[in-house]
Amino acid sequence: MSAVPTAAQIRQSFLDFFKEKQHTIVPSDNVGYTSRDGARIFTNAGMNQFVPIFLGERSADVDTWPGVLHKGLPTRAADTQKCIRAGGKHNDLEDVGLDTYHHTLFEMLGNWSFGDYFKKEAISWAWELIIERWKFPPTRVFATIYQPGKGDPADRDQEAWDIWAEKFRSIGLDPDIHIVNGNKKDNFWMMGDTGPCGPCTEIHIDLTPGAPNLDEDRQRAGALLVNGSDASCIEIWNNVFIQYNANPDGSFVPLPAQHVDTGMGFERVCSIIQGTKNFTDFETAKISNYDTDVFKPIFDELTKLSGKTYASTLPKANEQGHVVPVTEQEKIDVAFRVIADHLRTLSFAIADGIQPGNSDRNYTLRRILRRAVKYGRTLEFKDPFFFKLVDVLATQMGDVFPELRTKKEQIKSVLKLEEESFNRTLDKGIALFEETASAGKNIDGAFAFKLYDEQGFPLDLTELLARERGLTVDTAGFTKLMEEQKERAREAGKKNKQVVSVSEIETKAPTKFIGYDALEADVRVLEVVEMKDKTAVVLDVSTCYAEMGGQIGDAGQLILGANTYPISATTKVGNTWLHFLEGDEAPAVDATVKLIVDAPRRHAIERHHTVTHILHWALHEVVNKDATQKGSSVTPDKLTFDFNSAALTAQQIIDIERLVNERIVANDPVSWTEVPYVEAKANNGIMALFGEKYGDLVRVVQIGGQRNKLDGWSMELCGGTHTRSTGEIGLFRLVSESAVASGVRRIEAIAGLEAYNAARADAELLKLLAGKVSAQGAADLEKKLDQILTQQKELEKALKAAQQREASVKAKDLIATAANNTIITNLGDVDADYAVGVAEALKGTFNGIVVLAATGGGSVALIASVAKEHQGKVQAGKIIQSIAPIVGGKGGGKPDFARGGGKDVAKVDAALAEARKMCA
């Protein structure tokens, strides 16, 4: 690489290198996995998906894994693995933003051998890639090998030292300088206290300022920095040699199969290559993961949204040892780094099905998001901004991680919802903190817990705010209060009703539905119900429409402080509404929460419901009054309407669609009113569904006329939600009309944005087709298609003539091979039409028996023709009936001509042999 390569090129060059070495390139595993003790955690290393192979629980078969990007040997693998380190043993969260290299999400490039190659190949290939391909200055490269200290296991890794020594000597470098010993802490890897383990060798790079190539004194000085804490000499690649099994008695015995497990920090190697301008400038090099094109597209978008500029400044430690930004630019740069890092973590996690929540790794994601939102305030973002960065990330990384593109809209939706939730309490929480912190006293546990419980502040966010002011937080006091709350929640959970069916709920009081006129309200939780894998809440009041009358139930959310509980569906039992939640978390009984209906979804449903009424009216106008409704379904995506009628004609479908759109354009008012059922029944203009049970008071939905005067052109008994005027529907398209039962037809239709999207897709398709046939726009498309079809007919005619000529030639050749007035042959890889053509050509010139086989397209065609004077001996139909089953098929015909076929090409010769016996 001469010019400074992009991050994408660096990643690809790594994978291509190991592709050359016969490695199977596998896709990244999910960022979350379930550990062997059942804990749901984050993937924090590249080896996780290969653990079963290392433990001997499955054979090395990576070349058969789903989604393989390049098939190599089953015992060799390479990939780039997305990893998250934000909790537990590996937790980099609090350091993100304060330096140049910490991340909560990073890529780990790696190569693996499962009982295949070992130290010689692994070290040789590492040298080849680093020194010969990427051109790292060899005088700045150091390798570490395992040298046990006192009490450390196993023996010195002399084999690794010898291989490295040969490499360094080959270019005139002293291995005693460039190979550094490391003890168990630095150079011995163990999966656990027992099990597979082994020494490792690491590659370190000296980044101290100066010329690219160092003299011997500088090399010796660089060796002293290895395995230290100086950031001017860093590790980039670790090769682990899994060769021992650690026994419970403390002994280490060789494994029957030896493995290689390597990991290279992708962002780190990019920072070195790009920061030194491809190793040409170590003097003024800026070695920072954040000063690479891994992060630049996100920074550019942040600048566009905020008007702030990234300047790569770094804060320094204060008197307490805490790294805290002081200048305005330092605060801006920390915010840029935090937001960009956290965006990547959350986007990848959500794409892999892990969403922010209230427990375990889900809460870790919520903490990360709220930390990013807090730093958004530094860039003066008041409204949701985080989700707006997803597009640029999906564009940048979607080629390597396609899930970012396929799940992009879902990622944006989740982030927006989470950010909106925290925005409601963030500013109040910061104000409360500032008020308390202004006294200059440390933050007690009770106040930290109050910020957590009422304002949604994770403890680490409160600690961050405290550090910025030189204060500490009583974490022990916070933890005590947290445990007390969890215990209360456990006790409350025991009281949640466990039911088999929704009919078992205890609440019998009817839910007061106010959703015709309001989409949000403060409501009280009456009951929490757990049914199988679903959790539902019963509220005293609801703005959500419960599924009934063919209309799907509403979705929405319950909000309590900074916590959001998404509602996936709403149903009813009797007159009690059940709000089903996503996940198993629910607000406590008696809590007062805000209920908000998903307004865009509700409005889409309303458009489809109101247009269903207009469609019903139009059917009566175009078909007849007897075309009555037999059922309907109304969702955000479409409507279906079942009615009794004969099949509609093409003209009737056109007329219905036109009539419906005319009523939409008229923008007639839509209103509803409640009247006694006897009054509604007496009004011939009001339609009711036959067989439906109605109460004493019914709701009439009216379209047209004066509002609530019962003088509209469409009036139906209906409890559903509707638009306020027909113009809100926008556009109506009738998608299909088909039979669903004897005498019952079904119309499927779309309205509003769904209809617009379909029209837009049709227009794009026409544009695409026009481009494919070089038409000047859609208007010229029909003319071009006519020309193409005419050309096709002419070509087919010419092809048929050519085939007939070829068949005639073939027929003459076959006649020359005839024996005893019989031609029986396999024509080979040709189609049935060609075989028929040959048989037809033979009819006029050969008075005998003809049996032909053709095997084009992977199937068998059989043709038999028998002249009249030979039909007393054998008949064409009988021949085909006898030989077709041999090739797994059937056929038949008349005495003079018959045809058949089958699928077993391998049995063609056997079938023709049987034909020869019949004709002998």
mmCIF file of C-alpha atoms in Angstrom, residues 403-562:
data_model
loop_
_atom_site.group_PDB
_atom_site.id
_atom_site.type_symbol
_atom_site.label_atom_id
_atom_site.label_comp_id
_atom_site.label_asym_id
_atom_site.label_seq_id
_atom_site.Cartn_x
_atom_site.Cartn_y
_atom_site.Cartn_z
ATOM 1 C CA GLU A 403 -27.735 -5.730 8.934
ATOM 2 C CA LEU A 404 -27.183 -1.989 9.487
ATOM 3 C CA ARG A 405 -28.930 -1.265 6.193
ATOM 4 C CA THR A 406 -31.709 -3.825 6.480
ATOM 5 C CA LYS A 407 -32.532 -2.764 10.066
ATOM 6 C CA LYS A 408 -31.811 0.956 9.587
ATOM 7 C CA GLU A 409 -35.364 2.197 10.077
ATOM 8 C CA GLN A 410 -35.869 0.010 13.141
ATOM 9 C CA ILE A 411 -32.616 1.317 14.663
ATOM 10 C CA LYS A 412 -33.703 4.913 14.059
ATOM 11 C CA SER A 413 -37.147 4.268 15.516
ATOM 12 C CA VAL A 414 -35.792 2.688 18.711
ATOM 13 C CA LEU A 415 -33.169 5.403 19.236
ATOM 14 C CA LYS A 416 -35.689 8.187 18.652
ATOM 15 C CA LEU A 417 -38.153 6.698 21.119
ATOM 16 C CA GLU A 418 -35.456 6.195 23.770
ATOM 17 C CA GLU A 419 -34.056 9.683 23.267
ATOM 18 C CA GLU A 420 -37.487 11.279 23.500
ATOM 19 C CA SER A 421 -38.087 9.425 26.776
ATOM 20 C CA PHE A 422 -34.863 10.656 28.381
ATOM 21 C CA ASN A 423 -35.253 14.169 26.990
ATOM 22 C CA ARG A 424 -38.399 14.530 29.075
ATOM 23 C CA THR A 425 -36.402 14.299 32.305
ATOM 24 C CA LEU A 426 -32.784 15.088 31.384
ATOM 25 C CA ASP A 427 -32.901 18.852 31.814
ATOM 26 C CA LYS A 428 -34.836 18.602 35.071
ATOM 27 C CA GLY A 429 -32.351 16.021 36.360
ATOM 28 C CA ILE A 430 -29.373 18.202 35.437
ATOM 29 C CA ALA A 431 -31.025 21.175 37.164
ATOM 30 C CA LEU A 432 -31.604 19.111 40.323
ATOM 31 C CA PHE A 433 -28.005 17.940 40.248
ATOM 32 C CA GLU A 434 -26.662 21.470 39.774
ATOM 33 C CA GLU A 435 -28.751 22.676 42.711
ATOM 34 C CA THR A 436 -27.419 19.933 44.993
ATOM 35 C CA ALA A 437 -23.828 20.123 43.719
ATOM 36 C CA SER A 438 -23.713 23.903 44.175
ATOM 37 C CA ALA A 439 -23.346 23.324 47.925
ATOM 38 C CA GLY A 440 -19.935 21.780 47.181
ATOM 39 C CA LYS A 441 -20.731 18.577 49.073
ATOM 40 C CA ASN A 442 -20.351 15.049 47.775
ATOM 41 C CA ILE A 443 -23.474 13.400 46.354
ATOM 42 C CA ASP A 444 -25.182 11.068 48.820
ATOM 43 C CA GLY A 445 -26.699 7.737 47.793
ATOM 44 C CA ALA A 446 -30.283 8.863 48.387
ATOM 45 C CA PHE A 447 -29.978 11.759 45.942
ATOM 46 C CA ALA A 448 -28.227 9.595 43.338
ATOM 47 C CA PHE A 449 -31.049 7.066 43.678
ATOM 48 C CA LYS A 450 -33.656 9.816 43.340
ATOM 49 C CA LEU A 451 -32.046 10.912 40.058
ATOM 50 C CA TYR A 452 -32.095 7.290 38.900
ATOM 51 C CA ASP A 453 -35.645 6.511 39.993
ATOM 52 C CA GLU A 454 -37.399 9.744 39.029
ATOM 53 C CA GLN A 455 -35.270 11.222 36.245
ATOM 54 C CA GLY A 456 -33.828 8.066 34.687
ATOM 55 C CA PHE A 457 -30.178 8.940 35.443
ATOM 56 C CA PRO A 458 -27.934 5.853 35.437
ATOM 57 C CA LEU A 459 -25.502 5.870 38.359
ATOM 58 C CA ASP A 460 -22.487 6.249 36.052
ATOM 59 C CA LEU A 461 -24.052 9.389 34.552
ATOM 60 C CA THR A 462 -24.431 10.921 38.024
ATOM 61 C CA GLU A 463 -20.815 9.927 38.756
ATOM 62 C CA LEU A 464 -19.725 11.607 35.523
ATOM 63 C CA LEU A 465 -21.468 14.849 36.483
ATOM 64 C CA ALA A 466 -19.886 14.630 39.933
ATOM 65 C CA ARG A 467 -16.365 14.064 38.575
ATOM 66 C CA GLU A 468 -16.714 17.108 36.344
ATOM 67 C CA ARG A 469 -17.229 19.137 39.543
ATOM 68 C CA GLY A 470 -14.587 17.389 41.643
ATOM 69 C CA LEU A 471 -17.207 15.550 43.740
ATOM 70 C CA THR A 472 -17.792 11.889 44.577
ATOM 71 C CA VAL A 473 -20.960 9.775 44.821
ATOM 72 C CA ASP A 474 -21.937 7.483 47.679
ATOM 73 C CA THR A 475 -22.241 4.370 45.494
ATOM 74 C CA ALA A 476 -22.686 2.052 48.498
ATOM 75 C CA GLY A 477 -25.722 4.023 49.642
ATOM 76 C CA PHE A 478 -27.105 3.987 46.113
ATOM 77 C CA THR A 479 -26.601 0.220 45.829
ATOM 78 C CA LYS A 480 -28.417 -0.395 49.127
ATOM 79 C CA LEU A 481 -31.448 1.608 47.988
ATOM 80 C CA MET A 482 -31.331 -0.128 44.606
ATOM 81 C CA GLU A 483 -31.437 -3.569 46.227
ATOM 82 C CA GLU A 484 -34.378 -2.498 48.391
ATOM 83 C CA GLN A 485 -36.272 -1.393 45.288
ATOM 84 C CA LYS A 486 -35.496 -4.674 43.500
ATOM 85 C CA GLU A 487 -36.834 -6.592 46.489
ATOM 86 C CA ARG A 488 -40.051 -4.560 46.381
ATOM 87 C CA ALA A 489 -40.318 -5.278 42.652
ATOM 88 C CA ARG A 490 -39.825 -9.014 43.283
ATOM 89 C CA GLU A 491 -42.598 -8.992 45.865
ATOM 90 C CA ALA A 492 -44.863 -7.072 43.491
ATOM 91 C CA GLY A 493 -44.024 -9.495 40.700
ATOM 92 C CA LYS A 494 -45.204 -12.406 42.856
ATOM 93 C CA LYS A 495 -48.599 -10.715 43.050
ATOM 94 C CA ASN A 496 -48.924 -10.372 39.260
ATOM 95 C CA LYS A 497 -51.750 -12.567 38.053
ATOM 96 C CA GLN A 498 -50.525 -15.636 36.174
ATOM 97 C CA VAL A 499 -53.281 -16.569 33.719
ATOM 98 C CA VAL A 500 -53.762 -19.155 30.996
ATOM 99 C CA SER A 501 -56.235 -17.072 29.023
ATOM 100 C CA VAL A 502 -57.298 -13.432 29.049
ATOM 101 C CA SER A 503 -60.701 -14.437 30.398
ATOM 102 C CA GLU A 504 -59.081 -15.010 33.829
ATOM 103 C CA ILE A 505 -58.180 -11.400 34.552
ATOM 104 C CA GLU A 506 -59.454 -10.081 37.886
ATOM 105 C CA THR A 507 -60.421 -6.558 36.827
ATOM 106 C CA LYS A 508 -64.080 -6.517 35.891
ATOM 107 C CA ALA A 509 -64.635 -2.757 35.809
ATOM 108 C CA PRO A 510 -65.043 -1.480 32.240
ATOM 109 C CA THR A 511 -62.176 0.531 30.802
ATOM 110 C CA LYS A 512 -63.203 4.082 30.002
ATOM 111 C CA PHE A 513 -62.268 4.579 26.337
ATOM 112 C CA ILE A 514 -61.563 8.209 25.365
ATOM 113 C CA GLY A 515 -59.600 7.473 22.208
ATOM 114 C CA TYR A 516 -62.102 8.939 19.756
ATOM 115 C CA ASP A 517 -61.126 12.422 20.864
ATOM 116 C CA ALA A 518 -57.703 12.057 22.525
ATOM 117 C CA LEU A 519 -54.486 10.194 21.753
ATOM 118 C CA GLU A 520 -52.798 10.585 25.135
ATOM 119 C CA ALA A 521 -53.842 10.745 28.769
ATOM 120 C CA ASP A 522 -52.592 10.270 32.340
ATOM 121 C CA VAL A 523 -53.954 6.910 33.476
ATOM 122 C CA ARG A 524 -53.672 4.517 36.441
ATOM 123 C CA VAL A 525 -52.438 0.919 36.300
ATOM 124 C CA LEU A 526 -55.132 -1.375 37.769
ATOM 125 C CA GLU A 527 -53.614 -4.793 37.096
ATOM 126 C CA VAL A 528 -50.549 -6.458 35.550
ATOM 127 C CA VAL A 529 -51.251 -9.782 33.860
ATOM 128 C CA GLU A 530 -48.658 -12.368 32.791
ATOM 129 C CA MET A 531 -49.868 -14.851 30.189
ATOM 130 C CA LYS A 532 -47.376 -17.364 28.751
ATOM 131 C CA ASP A 533 -44.599 -15.136 27.339
ATOM 132 C CA LYS A 534 -46.666 -11.946 27.279
ATOM 133 C CA THR A 535 -47.245 -9.184 29.794
ATOM 134 C CA ALA A 536 -50.329 -6.941 29.685
ATOM 135 C CA VAL A 537 -51.613 -4.090 31.811
ATOM 136 C CA VAL A 538 -55.167 -3.063 32.599
ATOM 137 C CA LEU A 539 -55.741 0.691 32.915
ATOM 138 C CA ASP A 540 -58.643 2.686 34.315
ATOM 139 C CA VAL A 541 -58.791 4.873 31.188
ATOM 140 C CA SER A 542 -57.453 4.241 27.696
ATOM 141 C CA THR A 543 -56.858 6.194 24.514
ATOM 142 C CA CYS A 544 -55.927 2.954 22.698
ATOM 143 C CA TYR A 545 -58.596 1.371 20.512
ATOM 144 C CA ALA A 546 -59.003 -2.322 21.352
ATOM 145 C CA GLU A 547 -59.210 -4.746 18.439
ATOM 146 C CA MET A 548 -62.824 -5.326 17.385
ATOM 147 C CA GLY A 549 -65.172 -4.936 14.449
ATOM 148 C CA GLY A 550 -62.414 -5.862 11.993
ATOM 149 C CA GLN A 551 -60.158 -2.992 13.112
ATOM 150 C CA ILE A 552 -56.782 -3.920 14.557
ATOM 151 C CA GLY A 553 -55.950 -2.641 18.035
ATOM 152 C CA ASP A 554 -53.703 0.348 18.687
ATOM 153 C CA ALA A 555 -50.015 0.341 19.567
ATOM 154 C CA GLY A 556 -48.348 3.030 21.668
ATOM 155 C CA GLN A 557 -46.355 3.475 24.851
ATOM 156 C CA LEU A 558 -46.663 3.940 28.592
ATOM 157 C CA ILE A 559 -44.309 6.497 30.068
ATOM 158 C CA LEU A 560 -43.232 6.646 33.702
ATOM 159 C CA GLY A 561 -40.511 9.218 34.304
ATOM 160 C CA ALA A 562 -37.718 8.424 31.845
#
